[in-house]
């Protein structure tokens, strides 16, 4: 199928309005979507990925507060995304489902919803082919949870919700809930009886990339209590599967008729549970033979994993042929720990080159390699300056003699004075680091000024911090508001 046909079948929507409270203090006075990751704004990756997949005219939803700043960024730096988006603003307090409903009249066909904090190289065409093949109402891009690093003290401080996902063998999602406690997850006993093969897992993470049929807009219109895609819409859709069709044509507890799906005509019901009845699967079509069944609400997970461990489907197998599956990368930059990790991964991509599995990753890799460890405009670094891979150095880098940078992402127009040492860190744009500083495993926000002979270990500094109370800080989150 050609890209043009797919582009007519789907509309891409990027959600770029989140406040980024879990990335605090980096987002104090800073739009989350423009937070630099690997020296590109976070939103850059979403637009680049969609454009490479054939969707160069996405709808980008911003908040009323952030629309001007995001628009200004795109006018200056958006050319390299290959994208020509339409920007739509919604009220600052609009949740994700409310934001999506606001663009209903601009969506043709099904909709691809991408959060601006998702970075992936998984071929978009594979996800759409999977959604189409499953005749899905909703497809959720998920990955396996990475075991926490006991040494990562930043991650240890973060509060993560757990995804409770009920899966059938074919990755059909029969339960979807996010909660801090298992006791908060409710399920009727009768449902468990009807779905004996369901596997309840907490090992998957929702990546905030969804594909919805256009019918979902009609549901959002009539069910106004649905404000969040993840916490409300998806759980409702999962729960409305395998319900009984009523004589008036309605389905389960839905306020509107179910999505139009072809009836499944088989001599025996589809093989989900070993033993099947009308009630188990859905409902016999009224006035039709008993061998015809409806299954109109269908929710599936497209499951991937970093390191090449992917739940293979026929499309992927056909695409790879006899080749070894390359690593497919997928992360959400929605916590400080994942922000730091994503910068590390992108620095590795730029410094070593990474064999991607699709053009989307190659375009990102090439862009990063353009400014990997690039000398200053004078043509070379001063003497006795050391930059060790995997590092990513932005334009306008100004190191003095004796500076050592190891495994660090350095933003644009960063000045580092004599004998300073920076390792395992992220230093954003327009930062000044004084002489003799030691910075280890830190994230330094844009516009910060670090006084000479300051030691920072495992710290996070918000933007524009230009004074510190003492010469040594360890494990602290510091914002300009602290002074």
CSV table of C-alpha atoms in Angstrom, one decimal:
chain,number,residue,atom,x,y,z
A,1,UNK,CA,0.0,0.0,0.0
A,2,UNK,CA,1.4,3.4,-0.9
A,3,UNK,CA,2.1,6.1,1.6
A,4,UNK,CA,-0.4,8.4,-0.1
A,5,UNK,CA,-3.2,6.0,0.4
A,6,UNK,CA,-2.3,5.5,4.0
A,7,UNK,CA,-2.1,9.3,4.5
A,8,UNK,CA,-5.7,9.6,3.2
A,9,UNK,CA,-6.7,6.7,5.6
A,10,UNK,CA,-5.2,8.2,8.7
A,11,UNK,CA,-4.7,11.7,10.2
A,12,UNK,CA,-1.7,12.3,12.5
A,13,UNK,CA,-2.2,14.3,15.7
A,14,UNK,CA,0.6,15.3,18.1
A,15,UNK,CA,-0.2,16.2,21.7
A,16,UNK,CA,2.2,19.0,22.6
A,17,UNK,CA,0.4,20.7,25.5
A,18,UNK,CA,1.5,18.9,28.6
A,19,UNK,CA,3.0,20.9,31.5
A,20,UNK,CA,5.7,18.4,32.2
A,21,UNK,CA,5.3,18.5,36.0
A,22,UNK,CA,7.2,15.2,36.3
A,23,UNK,CA,10.2,16.8,34.6
A,24,UNK,CA,10.3,19.6,37.2
A,25,UNK,CA,12.4,21.7,37.8
A,26,UNK,CA,13.6,21.5,34.1
A,27,UNK,CA,10.1,22.8,33.0
A,28,UNK,CA,10.0,25.7,35.4
A,29,UNK,CA,9.3,28.6,32.9
A,30,UNK,CA,10.0,26.2,30.0
A,31,UNK,CA,7.6,24.6,27.6
A,32,UNK,CA,7.8,20.8,27.9
A,33,UNK,CA,7.5,20.2,24.2
A,34,UNK,CA,10.6,22.3,23.5
A,35,UNK,CA,12.8,20.8,26.2
A,36,UNK,CA,16.0,19.8,24.3
A,37,UNK,CA,16.8,16.0,24.0
A,38,UNK,CA,20.0,15.3,22.2
A,39,UNK,CA,20.1,19.0,21.3
A,40,UNK,CA,16.8,18.9,19.5
A,41,UNK,CA,13.5,20.0,20.9
A,42,UNK,CA,11.4,17.1,22.2
A,43,UNK,CA,8.7,17.9,19.6
A,44,UNK,CA,11.2,17.7,16.8
A,45,UNK,CA,11.4,13.9,17.1
A,46,UNK,CA,7.6,13.4,16.9
A,47,UNK,CA,7.4,15.6,13.8
A,48,UNK,CA,10.4,13.9,12.2
A,49,UNK,CA,9.1,10.4,12.8
A,50,UNK,CA,5.7,11.2,11.4
A,51,UNK,CA,7.2,13.0,8.4
A,52,UNK,CA,9.5,10.1,7.6
A,53,UNK,CA,6.5,7.8,7.8
A,54,UNK,CA,4.5,9.8,5.2
A,55,UNK,CA,2.6,12.2,7.5
A,56,UNK,CA,4.2,15.6,6.8
A,57,UNK,CA,1.0,17.6,7.6
A,58,UNK,CA,0.1,16.6,11.2
A,59,UNK,CA,-2.2,18.5,13.5
A,60,UNK,CA,-0.2,19.7,16.5
A,61,UNK,CA,-2.2,20.5,19.6
A,62,UNK,CA,-0.7,23.1,22.0
A,63,UNK,CA,-2.1,25.0,25.0
A,64,UNK,CA,-3.1,28.6,24.7
A,65,UNK,CA,-0.2,29.5,26.9
A,66,UNK,CA,2.5,27.6,24.9
A,67,UNK,CA,1.2,28.2,21.3
A,68,UNK,CA,3.2,31.3,20.6
A,69,UNK,CA,6.5,29.9,21.9
A,70,UNK,CA,6.0,26.6,20.0
A,71,UNK,CA,5.1,28.5,16.8
A,72,UNK,CA,8.2,30.7,17.1
A,73,UNK,CA,10.4,27.6,17.6
A,74,UNK,CA,8.9,25.9,14.5
A,75,UNK,CA,9.4,29.0,12.4
A,76,UNK,CA,13.1,29.0,13.3
A,77,UNK,CA,14.0,25.3,13.6
A,78,UNK,CA,11.1,23.3,12.2
A,79,UNK,CA,12.4,23.1,8.7
A,80,UNK,CA,14.6,20.1,9.5
A,81,UNK,CA,11.6,18.1,10.6
A,82,UNK,CA,10.3,17.8,7.1
A,83,UNK,CA,6.9,18.7,8.4
A,84,UNK,CA,4.3,21.3,7.7
A,85,UNK,CA,2.0,21.0,10.7
A,86,UNK,CA,-1.3,22.8,11.5
A,87,UNK,CA,-1.2,24.2,15.0
A,88,UNK,CA,-4.4,24.2,17.1
A,89,UNK,CA,-4.5,25.5,20.7
A,90,UNK,CA,-6.8,24.3,23.5
A,91,UNK,CA,-7.3,25.7,27.0
A,92,UNK,CA,-4.4,25.0,29.4
A,93,UNK,CA,-6.5,22.7,31.6
A,94,UNK,CA,-7.7,20.5,28.7
A,95,UNK,CA,-6.9,16.8,29.2
A,96,UNK,CA,-5.8,14.5,26.3
A,97,UNK,CA,-9.3,13.2,25.3
A,98,UNK,CA,-10.6,16.8,25.4
A,99,UNK,CA,-7.8,18.0,23.2
A,100,UNK,CA,-8.4,15.2,20.7
A,101,UNK,CA,-12.1,16.0,20.6
A,102,UNK,CA,-11.3,19.6,19.8
A,103,UNK,CA,-9.9,18.6,16.4
A,104,UNK,CA,-12.6,16.1,15.5
A,105,UNK,CA,-13.8,18.1,12.5
A,106,UNK,CA,-10.2,18.2,11.1
A,107,UNK,CA,-9.6,14.4,11.2
A,108,UNK,CA,-10.1,12.3,8.1
A,109,UNK,CA,-10.5,8.6,8.7
A,110,UNK,CA,-8.7,7.0,11.6
A,111,UNK,CA,-6.3,9.0,13.8
A,112,UNK,CA,-2.7,8.4,14.9
A,113,UNK,CA,-2.2,10.1,18.3
A,114,UNK,CA,1.4,10.8,19.3
A,115,UNK,CA,2.6,12.4,22.5
A,116,UNK,CA,5.4,14.9,22.0
A,117,UNK,CA,7.5,13.1,24.6
A,118,UNK,CA,7.7,9.8,22.7
A,119,UNK,CA,10.8,9.0,20.8
A,120,UNK,CA,10.9,5.8,18.7
A,121,UNK,CA,12.3,4.4,15.5
A,122,UNK,CA,9.6,1.7,15.1
A,123,UNK,CA,8.3,1.9,11.5
A,124,UNK,CA,5.0,3.7,11.6
A,125,UNK,CA,3.8,1.7,8.6
A,126,UNK,CA,4.1,-1.5,10.7
A,127,UNK,CA,2.0,-0.1,13.5
A,128,UNK,CA,-0.7,1.0,11.0
A,129,UNK,CA,-0.6,-2.3,9.1
A,130,UNK,CA,-1.1,-4.1,12.5
A,131,UNK,CA,-4.0,-1.8,13.4
A,132,UNK,CA,-5.6,-2.5,10.0
A,133,UNK,CA,-5.1,-6.2,10.1
A,134,UNK,CA,-6.7,-6.5,13.5
A,135,UNK,CA,-9.7,-4.4,12.4
A,136,UNK,CA,-9.0,-2.6,15.7
A,137,UNK,CA,-11.0,0.2,17.4
A,138,UNK,CA,-7.8,1.1,19.2
A,139,UNK,CA,-4.2,0.1,19.0
A,140,UNK,CA,-1.8,0.9,21.9
A,141,UNK,CA,2.0,1.0,21.3
A,142,UNK,CA,3.6,-0.6,24.3
A,143,UNK,CA,7.0,-1.9,25.4
A,144,UNK,CA,8.3,-4.1,28.1
A,145,UNK,CA,9.3,-2.4,31.3
A,146,UNK,CA,12.9,-2.0,32.0
A,147,UNK,CA,14.1,-3.2,35.4
A,148,UNK,CA,15.0,-0.2,37.5
A,149,UNK,CA,18.7,0.6,38.1
A,150,UNK,CA,19.3,0.4,41.8
A,151,UNK,CA,22.1,3.0,41.4
A,152,UNK,CA,19.8,5.6,39.7
A,153,UNK,CA,18.9,7.8,42.7
A,154,UNK,CA,16.8,10.1,40.5
A,155,UNK,CA,14.6,7.3,39.4
A,156,UNK,CA,14.3,6.1,43.0
A,157,UNK,CA,12.6,9.4,43.9
A,158,UNK,CA,10.0,9.2,41.1
A,159,UNK,CA,6.5,8.0,41.5
A,160,UNK,CA,5.4,5.9,38.6
A,161,UNK,CA,2.0,4.5,38.0
A,162,UNK,CA,1.8,0.8,37.1
A,163,UNK,CA,0.0,-0.3,34.0
A,164,UNK,CA,-2.2,-3.3,34.7
A,165,UNK,CA,-2.9,-4.9,31.3
A,166,UNK,CA,-5.0,-8.0,30.6
A,167,UNK,CA,-3.8,-9.7,27.4
A,168,UNK,CA,-5.1,-12.6,25.3
A,169,UNK,CA,-2.6,-14.6,23.3
A,170,UNK,CA,-3.0,-12.5,20.2
A,171,UNK,CA,-2.2,-9.3,22.2
A,172,UNK,CA,-5.9,-8.4,22.5
A,173,UNK,CA,-6.2,-6.0,25.4
A,174,UNK,CA,-9.0,-7.1,27.7
A,175,UNK,CA,-8.1,-4.9,30.7
A,176,UNK,CA,-6.3,-1.6,30.7
A,177,UNK,CA,-5.8,0.4,34.0
A,178,UNK,CA,-3.1,2.6,35.5
A,179,UNK,CA,-2.8,2.8,39.2
A,180,UNK,CA,-0.3,3.0,42.0
A,181,UNK,CA,-1.9,0.0,43.8
A,182,UNK,CA,-3.4,-3.3,42.5
A,183,UNK,CA,-6.2,-2.8,45.0
A,184,UNK,CA,-7.5,0.1,42.9
A,185,UNK,CA,-8.0,-2.1,39.9
A,186,UNK,CA,-11.6,-3.5,39.7
A,187,UNK,CA,-12.9,-6.3,37.5
A,188,UNK,CA,-16.1,-8.3,37.7
A,189,UNK,CA,-15.9,-11.9,38.6
A,190,UNK,CA,-18.2,-12.8,35.7
A,191,UNK,CA,-15.7,-11.2,33.3
A,192,UNK,CA,-12.9,-13.3,34.6
A,193,UNK,CA,-15.1,-16.4,34.1
A,194,UNK,CA,-15.7,-15.4,30.5
A,195,UNK,CA,-12.0,-14.6,29.8
A,196,UNK,CA,-10.2,-17.6,31.4
A,197,UNK,CA,-7.2,-17.2,29.1
A,198,UNK,CA,-6.5,-13.6,30.0
A,199,UNK,CA,-3.0,-12.9,31.3
A,200,UNK,CA,-2.7,-10.0,33.8
A,201,UNK,CA,0.7,-8.3,33.5
A,202,UNK,CA,2.4,-5.3,34.9
A,203,UNK,CA,5.5,-5.7,32.7
A,204,UNK,CA,4.3,-3.4,29.9
A,205,UNK,CA,4.5,0.4,29.6
A,206,UNK,CA,2.1,2.5,27.6
A,207,UNK,CA,4.1,4.8,25.2
A,208,UNK,CA,1.3,7.2,24.5
A,209,UNK,CA,1.2,6.4,20.8
A,210,UNK,CA,-2.4,5.3,19.8
A,211,UNK,CA,-4.3,4.6,16.7
A,212,UNK,CA,-8.1,5.0,17.0
A,213,UNK,CA,-10.9,4.4,14.5
A,214,UNK,CA,-12.9,7.5,13.6
A,215,UNK,CA,-15.8,6.1,15.6
A,216,UNK,CA,-14.0,7.1,18.8
A,217,UNK,CA,-14.8,10.7,18.1
A,218,UNK,CA,-18.5,9.9,18.2
A,219,UNK,CA,-18.0,8.2,21.5
A,220,UNK,CA,-16.2,11.2,23.0
A,221,UNK,CA,-18.9,13.5,21.7
A,222,UNK,CA,-21.7,11.5,23.5
A,223,UNK,CA,-19.7,10.5,26.6
A,224,UNK,CA,-18.5,13.8,27.9
A,225,UNK,CA,-17.1,12.4,31.1
A,226,UNK,CA,-14.2,10.9,29.1
A,227,UNK,CA,-11.4,13.5,29.5
A,228,UNK,CA,-8.3,11.3,29.4
A,229,UNK,CA,-7.2,9.0,26.7
A,230,UNK,CA,-5.1,6.7,28.9
A,231,UNK,CA,-7.0,6.8,32.2
A,232,UNK,CA,-10.6,6.9,30.9
A,233,UNK,CA,-11.1,6.2,27.2
A,234,UNK,CA,-8.9,3.2,26.8
A,235,UNK,CA,-10.2,1.4,30.0
A,236,UNK,CA,-13.8,2.0,28.7
A,237,UNK,CA,-13.0,0.6,25.3
A,238,UNK,CA,-11.3,-2.5,26.8
A,239,UNK,CA,-14.2,-3.1,29.1
A,240,UNK,CA,-16.8,-2.9,26.3
A,241,UNK,CA,-15.4,-5.8,24.4
A,242,UNK,CA,-17.2,-9.1,24.2
A,243,UNK,CA,-20.5,-7.6,25.3
A,244,UNK,CA,-24.0,-8.5,24.3
A,245,UNK,CA,-25.7,-6.8,21.4
A,246,UNK,CA,-29.1,-5.6,22.5
A,247,UNK,CA,-32.3,-5.9,20.3
A,248,UNK,CA,-32.2,-2.2,19.6
A,249,UNK,CA,-28.7,-2.6,18.1
A,250,UNK,CA,-26.8,-0.9,21.0
A,251,UNK,CA,-23.8,-2.6,22.5
A,252,UNK,CA,-23.0,-3.2,26.2
A,253,UNK,CA,-23.0,0.1,28.1
A,254,UNK,CA,-22.1,2.3,25.1
A,255,UNK,CA,-24.3,5.4,24.6
A,256,UNK,CA,-24.1,5.0,20.8
A,257,UNK,CA,-24.2,2.1,18.3
A,258,UNK,CA,-20.9,0.2,18.2
A,259,UNK,CA,-18.3,0.8,15.4
A,260,UNK,CA,-19.3,-0.7,12.1
A,261,UNK,CA,-17.3,-3.9,11.7
A,262,UNK,CA,-17.9,-6.8,9.4
A,263,UNK,CA,-19.6,-9.8,11.0
A,264,UNK,CA,-17.3,-12.7,11.6
A,265,UNK,CA,-18.9,-15.7,9.8
A,266,UNK,CA,-17.5,-19.0,10.9
A,267,UNK,CA,-18.8,-22.5,11.5
A,268,UNK,CA,-17.4,-22.2,15.0
A,269,UNK,CA,-16.9,-19.0,17.1
A,270,UNK,CA,-13.3,-17.5,16.9
A,271,UNK,CA,-10.8,-19.3,19.1
A,272,UNK,CA,-10.3,-17.0,22.0
A,273,UNK,CA,-11.4,-19.1,25.0
A,274,UNK,CA,-11.3,-22.9,24.5
A,275,UNK,CA,-15.1,-23.0,24.9
A,276,UNK,CA,-17.3,-20.3,23.5
A,277,UNK,CA,-20.9,-19.1,23.8
A,278,UNK,CA,-22.7,-16.1,22.4
A,279,UNK,CA,-22.2,-14.2,25.6
A,280,UNK,CA,-18.5,-15.1,25.8
A,281,UNK,CA,-17.7,-13.7,22.4
A,282,UNK,CA,-20.2,-10.9,21.8
A,283,UNK,CA,-23.6,-11.5,20.3
A,284,UNK,CA,-25.2,-13.4,17.5
A,285,UNK,CA,-26.4,-11.0,14.8
A,286,UNK,CA,-30.2,-10.6,15.3
A,287,UNK,CA,-32.1,-12.4,12.5
A,288,UNK,CA,-28.9,-14.2,11.3
A,289,UNK,CA,-27.7,-17.8,11.5
A,290,UNK,CA,-26.0,-18.8,14.7
A,291,UNK,CA,-22.6,-19.0,12.9
A,292,UNK,CA,-22.5,-15.2,12.4
A,293,UNK,CA,-21.0,-13.1,15.3
A,294,UNK,CA,-20.3,-9.5,15.9
A,295,UNK,CA,-17.0,-8.3,17.5
A,296,UNK,CA,-17.3,-4.5,17.0
A,297,UNK,CA,-15.1,-3.1,19.8
A,298,UNK,CA,-11.5,-4.4,19.5
A,299,UNK,CA,-8.5,-3.1,21.4
A,300,UNK,CA,-5.0,-4.4,20.7
A,301,UNK,CA,-1.4,-3.8,21.9
A,302,UNK,CA,1.5,-3.5,19.5
A,303,UNK,CA,4.3,-4.7,21.7
A,304,UNK,CA,7.9,-3.8,21.1
A,305,UNK,CA,11.0,-3.9,23.2
A,306,UNK,CA,14.4,-2.3,23.1
A,307,UNK,CA,17.4,-4.4,22.1
A,308,UNK,CA,15.6,-6.2,19.3
A,309,UNK,CA,13.2,-8.2,21.5
A,310,UNK,CA,10.0,-7.6,19.6
A,311,UNK,CA,6.7,-9.5,19.5
A,312,UNK,CA,7.0,-10.4,15.9
A,313,UNK,CA,4.0,-10.2,13.6
A,314,UNK,CA,3.7,-11.4,9.9
A,315,UNK,CA,4.4,-7.9,8.5
A,316,UNK,CA,7.6,-7.5,10.5
A,317,UNK,CA,8.8,-11.0,9.6
A,318,UNK,CA,8.1,-10.4,5.9
A,319,UNK,CA,9.9,-7.0,6.0
A,320,UNK,CA,13.0,-8.5,7.7
A,321,UNK,CA,13.3,-11.7,5.6
A,322,UNK,CA,16.4,-13.6,6.7
A,323,UNK,CA,18.0,-10.5,8.3
A,324,UNK,CA,18.5,-10.2,12.1
A,325,UNK,CA,16.0,-7.9,13.7
A,326,UNK,CA,17.8,-4.6,14.5
A,327,UNK,CA,17.2,-2.9,17.8
A,328,UNK,CA,13.9,-1.0,17.8
A,329,UNK,CA,14.0,2.0,20.1
A,330,UNK,CA,11.0,3.3,22.1
A,331,UNK,CA,11.0,5.6,25.1
A,332,UNK,CA,8.8,8.2,26.7
A,333,UNK,CA,10.7,11.3,28.0
A,334,UNK,CA,8.2,12.0,30.8
A,335,UNK,CA,10.4,11.6,33.9
A,336,UNK,CA,13.8,13.0,34.8
A,337,UNK,CA,15.3,9.5,34.7
A,338,UNK,CA,14.0,8.8,31.2
A,339,UNK,CA,15.1,12.2,30.1
A,340,UNK,CA,18.6,11.5,31.2
A,341,UNK,CA,18.6,8.0,29.7
A,342,UNK,CA,17.2,9.3,26.3
A,343,UNK,CA,20.0,11.8,26.1
A,344,UNK,CA,22.6,9.1,26.7
A,345,UNK,CA,21.0,6.8,24.1
A,346,UNK,CA,20.9,9.5,21.5
A,347,UNK,CA,24.6,10.4,22.2
A,348,UNK,CA,25.5,6.8,21.6
A,349,UNK,CA,23.5,6.8,18.4
A,350,UNK,CA,25.4,9.9,17.1
A,351,UNK,CA,28.9,8.8,18.2
A,352,UNK,CA,28.7,5.1,17.2
A,353,UNK,CA,26.1,5.1,14.6
A,354,UNK,CA,23.1,2.8,15.2
A,355,UNK,CA,21.8,0.4,12.6
A,356,UNK,CA,18.1,1.3,12.7
A,357,UNK,CA,15.3,-0.8,11.3
A,358,UNK,CA,13.6,1.9,9.3
A,359,UNK,CA,14.2,5.3,7.6
A,360,UNK,CA,12.7,7.1,10.5
A,361,UNK,CA,15.7,6.2,12.7
A,362,UNK,CA,18.3,6.8,10.0
A,363,UNK,CA,17.0,10.4,9.5
A,364,UNK,CA,17.3,11.1,13.3
A,365,UNK,CA,20.7,9.4,13.4
A,366,UNK,CA,22.1,11.5,10.5
A,367,UNK,CA,20.8,14.7,12.1
A,368,UNK,CA,22.5,13.9,15.4
A,369,UNK,CA,25.8,13.0,13.7
A,370,UNK,CA,26.0,16.4,12.1
A,371,UNK,CA,26.9,18.0,15.4
A,372,UNK,CA,28.5,15.1,17.2
A,373,UNK,CA,31.8,16.2,18.8
A,374,UNK,CA,32.1,19.0,16.3
A,375,UNK,CA,34.9,21.5,16.9
A,376,UNK,CA,34.2,25.2,17.5
A,377,UNK,CA,33.8,27.6,14.6
A,378,UNK,CA,37.6,28.3,14.8
A,379,UNK,CA,38.1,24.8,13.4
A,380,UNK,CA,39.6,23.1,16.4
A,381,UNK,CA,39.3,23.0,20.2
A,382,UNK,CA,41.9,24.7,22.3
A,383,UNK,CA,44.8,22.6,23.4
A,384,UNK,CA,44.4,20.1,26.2
A,385,UNK,CA,40.6,19.8,25.7
A,386,UNK,CA,39.3,16.3,26.0
A,387,UNK,CA,35.9,15.1,24.7
A,388,UNK,CA,35.2,11.4,25.1
A,389,UNK,CA,32.5,9.3,23.4
A,390,UNK,CA,29.6,8.9,23.7
A,391,UNK,CA,29.2,12.7,23.8
A,392,UNK,CA,27.1,15.0,21.8
A,393,UNK,CA,28.4,18.6,21.3
A,394,UNK,CA,26.2,21.4,20.1
A,395,UNK,CA,27.2,24.3,18.0
A,396,UNK,CA,29.0,27.3,19.5
A,397,UNK,CA,30.7,25.1,22.1
A,398,UNK,CA,33.4,27.2,23.9
A,399,UNK,CA,35.8,25.1,26.0
A,400,UNK,CA,38.9,26.6,27.6
A,401,UNK,CA,42.1,24.8,28.2
A,402,UNK,CA,42.1,21.7,30.4
A,403,UNK,CA,38.4,21.0,30.0
A,404,UNK,CA,37.3,17.3,30.2
A,405,UNK,CA,33.9,16.2,28.9
A,406,UNK,CA,33.0,12.5,29.2
A,407,UNK,CA,29.7,10.8,28.0
A,408,UNK,CA,27.8,14.1,28.1
A,409,UNK,CA,25.3,16.0,25.9
A,410,UNK,CA,26.4,19.6,25.6
A,411,UNK,CA,23.9,22.0,24.2
A,412,UNK,CA,24.4,25.0,21.9
A,413,UNK,CA,26.5,28.0,22.9
A,414,UNK,CA,27.9,26.4,26.1
A,415,UNK,CA,31.0,27.9,27.6
A,416,UNK,CA,33.2,25.8,29.9
A,417,UNK,CA,36.1,27.5,31.7
A,418,UNK,CA,39.6,26.1,32.4
A,419,UNK,CA,40.1,22.8,34.2
A,420,UNK,CA,36.4,22.0,34.5
A,421,UNK,CA,35.3,18.4,34.3
A,422,UNK,CA,31.8,17.3,33.2
A,423,UNK,CA,30.8,13.6,33.0
A,424,UNK,CA,27.6,11.5,32.5
A,425,UNK,CA,25.6,14.7,32.3
A,426,UNK,CA,23.2,16.8,30.2
A,427,UNK,CA,24.1,20.4,29.8
A,428,UNK,CA,21.5,22.4,28.0
A,429,UNK,CA,21.8,25.5,25.8
A,430,UNK,CA,23.5,28.7,26.8
A,431,UNK,CA,25.1,27.4,30.0
A,432,UNK,CA,28.3,28.9,31.6
A,433,UNK,CA,30.4,26.6,33.7
A,434,UNK,CA,33.2,28.2,35.8
A,435,UNK,CA,36.8,27.2,36.1
A,436,UNK,CA,37.6,24.1,38.2
A,437,UNK,CA,34.0,22.9,38.4
A,438,UNK,CA,33.2,19.2,38.8
A,439,UNK,CA,29.9,18.1,37.4
A,440,UNK,CA,28.9,14.4,37.6
A,441,UNK,CA,25.7,12.7,36.6
A,442,UNK,CA,23.7,15.9,36.5
A,443,UNK,CA,21.1,17.7,34.3
A,444,UNK,CA,21.8,21.4,34.0
A,445,UNK,CA,19.0,23.5,32.6
A,446,UNK,CA,19.3,26.2,29.9
A,447,UNK,CA,20.8,29.5,30.8
A,448,UNK,CA,22.4,28.3,34.1
A,449,UNK,CA,25.6,29.9,35.4
A,450,UNK,CA,27.8,27.6,37.6
A,451,UNK,CA,30.2,29.5,39.8
A,452,UNK,CA,33.9,28.6,39.7
A,453,UNK,CA,35.1,25.6,41.7
A,454,UNK,CA,31.6,24.3,42.3
A,455,UNK,CA,31.0,20.5,42.7
A,456,UNK,CA,27.6,19.1,41.6
A,457,UNK,CA,26.8,15.4,41.8
A,458,UNK,CA,23.5,13.8,40.9
A,459,UNK,CA,21.8,17.2,40.8
A,460,UNK,CA,19.1,18.6,38.6
A,461,UNK,CA,19.1,22.4,38.0
A,462,UNK,CA,16.1,24.1,36.4
A,463,UNK,CA,16.6,26.9,33.8
A,464,UNK,CA,18.4,30.1,34.5
A,465,UNK,CA,19.8,29.2,37.9
A,466,UNK,CA,22.7,31.7,38.2
A,467,UNK,CA,23.6,31.4,41.9
A,468,UNK,CA,24.2,28.6,44.3
A,469,UNK,CA,24.1,28.7,48.1
A,470,UNK,CA,27.3,26.6,48.5
A,471,UNK,CA,30.2,25.2,46.6
A,472,UNK,CA,29.1,21.5,46.9
A,473,UNK,CA,25.7,20.0,46.1
A,474,UNK,CA,24.7,16.3,45.9
A,475,UNK,CA,21.4,14.8,45.0
A,476,UNK,CA,19.5,18.1,45.0
A,477,UNK,CA,16.8,19.5,42.7
A,478,UNK,CA,17.4,23.2,42.4
A,479,UNK,CA,15.3,25.9,40.7
A,480,UNK,CA,15.6,29.7,40.3
A,481,UNK,CA,12.6,30.0,42.6
A,482,UNK,CA,14.7,28.6,45.5
A,483,UNK,CA,16.7,31.9,45.7
